Amino acid sequence: MALPQSKPREIGTEELEKLRSTMRGRVLGAGDDGYDTARKIHNGMVDRRPAVIARCAGVADVMRALEFGVEHALPVSIRSGGHGLPGFAVCDDGVMIDLEEMTSVRVDPAAQTARAQAGVNWGQFDHETQAFGLATTGGLVRTTGIAGLTLAGGHGFLMRRFGLTCDNLLSADVLTADGRLVKASADENTDLFWALRGGGGNFGIVTSFEYRLHQVGPVLGGLLLFPYEEARRVLKFYDEFSAAAPEELGVLAALATLPDGTKAVVHPVCYSGPLDRGDQVLRPLRTFTIPMADQLQAMPYTALQSIVENFNPRGFRNYWKTVYLKELSEDAIASMTELYARVPAPNTHVVVYTLGGAVNRVPADQTAVADRDARHALIAIGMWENPAEDEINIQWVREFADAMQPFASGGFYPNYEDAVAVDRLVAAFGPEKYKRLSEVKRKYDPANIFCLNQNIRPAVG
């Protein structure tokens, strides 16, 4: 496959028709039915117009769409779940390779593995695996795509027990920039396999993922809500409680605004161990002070996975920032609560993902994921509806992230950052990991075809 030699140019009707004739899935240009729907993603701030949207029906379509983009020197973006906040899935004036309709999931209950195509989201994946009482660490929102979450590392309720999503990746089928379909695993293309687990979509188009599954039956889960007036006390207790909690407990803390405008501390909870032990494990968190609401109950894992998405509606304008924390100190808690008290948008919330357990046990050099030794990942999730309020909301998120820097352990979770400069990525991965990632990039994508992402540049020389 020839690499691009010229500047992007407009694609005519004849060229679109030729592409259509060689693909099984639909090919959309501006003005076609479905074009505007296909180019919209979860983040309502993203409003880009690709020259071509290739709605791939299978791997052959992905290969043809990539070939078309390279031949015509067009920017290439990859859309899987369409949930990535920076909006890299959609490009202006290029080829958007859309994998959304590639949604096959095949579960092997005897081996406790699953093979899923890259268009699958976590709701679809859990639906199939839970039919056999199995699951792996997945996103907290069902509409999140498996691809973006896995390639970035992958936080979820089950991570303290089973590791990050990428820690459960067994293999991946990857279309490289030169048009080869290769397998990456612990035995084949091991350098690529290492980079895929945390390095993002820099190295090729992953068309399918194979995961290790675990037995997960009904869980004790739901939401615990506490008054905002007690936020400092609640968060301090939460930090101490979560540090000693068993790995079967996945629990978060959030500063949020309820539908009636009341601010609260909200704990989304998932205890995946034996249900007869769950009440004992969670009793301290439920009783150390009187909650506004205690909605914890036994429920299917799939039901738990449907709760958090109610706080993250599709189409809202989104801007996020993250930091890792070694500890949730009293000074950090004071800054968090003071800043959230004057949050400009009611849908904006702050989430503390608590790590530890199996996340920490994976050797630091085994994957590209950084900061495994952090206690918490702190995310400021800016969400609002009115475009006229962009500036005030973006500024608040930035101010919050800046205020947390004195308490940060260094680095951040790159998946939520847009327009990330090289120095920021070096800070996120660390100099040694970034160097190793750039060498993998040079091997598999020397011309940086896959550059619409938190871009790792190919190593020079």
Tab-separated table of C-alpha atoms in Angstrom, residues 103-108 112-118 120 125 128-129 146 169-174 182-185 206-213:
chain	number	residue	atom	x	y	z
A	103	THR	CA	-20.681	-6.017	16.971
A	104	SER	CA	-20.079	-9.760	17.061
A	105	VAL	CA	-19.267	-11.272	20.476
A	106	ARG	CA	-18.348	-14.950	20.823
A	107	VAL	CA	-18.072	-16.364	24.346
A	108	ASP	CA	-16.239	-19.590	25.125
A	112	GLN	CA	-13.716	-18.389	30.046
A	113	THR	CA	-12.741	-16.138	27.155
A	114	ALA	CA	-14.581	-13.905	24.715
A	115	ARG	CA	-13.709	-12.560	21.272
A	116	ALA	CA	-15.441	-9.268	20.434
A	117	GLN	CA	-15.316	-7.048	17.362
A	118	ALA	CA	-14.190	-3.475	17.830
A	120	VAL	CA	-18.983	-3.601	20.528
A	125	PHE	CA	-20.392	-7.277	25.743
A	128	GLU	CA	-23.336	-11.841	26.085
A	129	THR	CA	-20.873	-12.757	28.822
A	146	ILE	CA	-14.671	-1.693	24.373
A	169	LEU	CA	-6.664	-8.653	27.075
A	170	LEU	CA	-5.337	-11.933	25.656
A	171	SER	CA	-4.898	-10.946	22.030
A	172	ALA	CA	-5.935	-8.419	19.405
A	173	ASP	CA	-6.277	-8.450	15.622
A	174	VAL	CA	-4.654	-5.290	14.301
A	182	VAL	CA	-1.535	-9.081	12.381
A	183	LYS	CA	-2.188	-10.716	15.719
A	184	ALA	CA	-0.768	-9.174	18.865
A	185	SER	CA	-0.488	-11.357	21.954
A	206	VAL	CA	-7.793	-3.083	16.236
A	207	THR	CA	-10.621	-5.023	14.608
A	208	SER	CA	-11.231	-7.519	17.433
A	209	PHE	CA	-10.242	-8.154	21.032
A	210	GLU	CA	-9.926	-11.410	22.962
A	211	TYR	CA	-10.495	-11.167	26.719
A	212	ARG	CA	-10.057	-13.324	29.784
A	213	LEU	CA	-13.366	-13.651	31.640
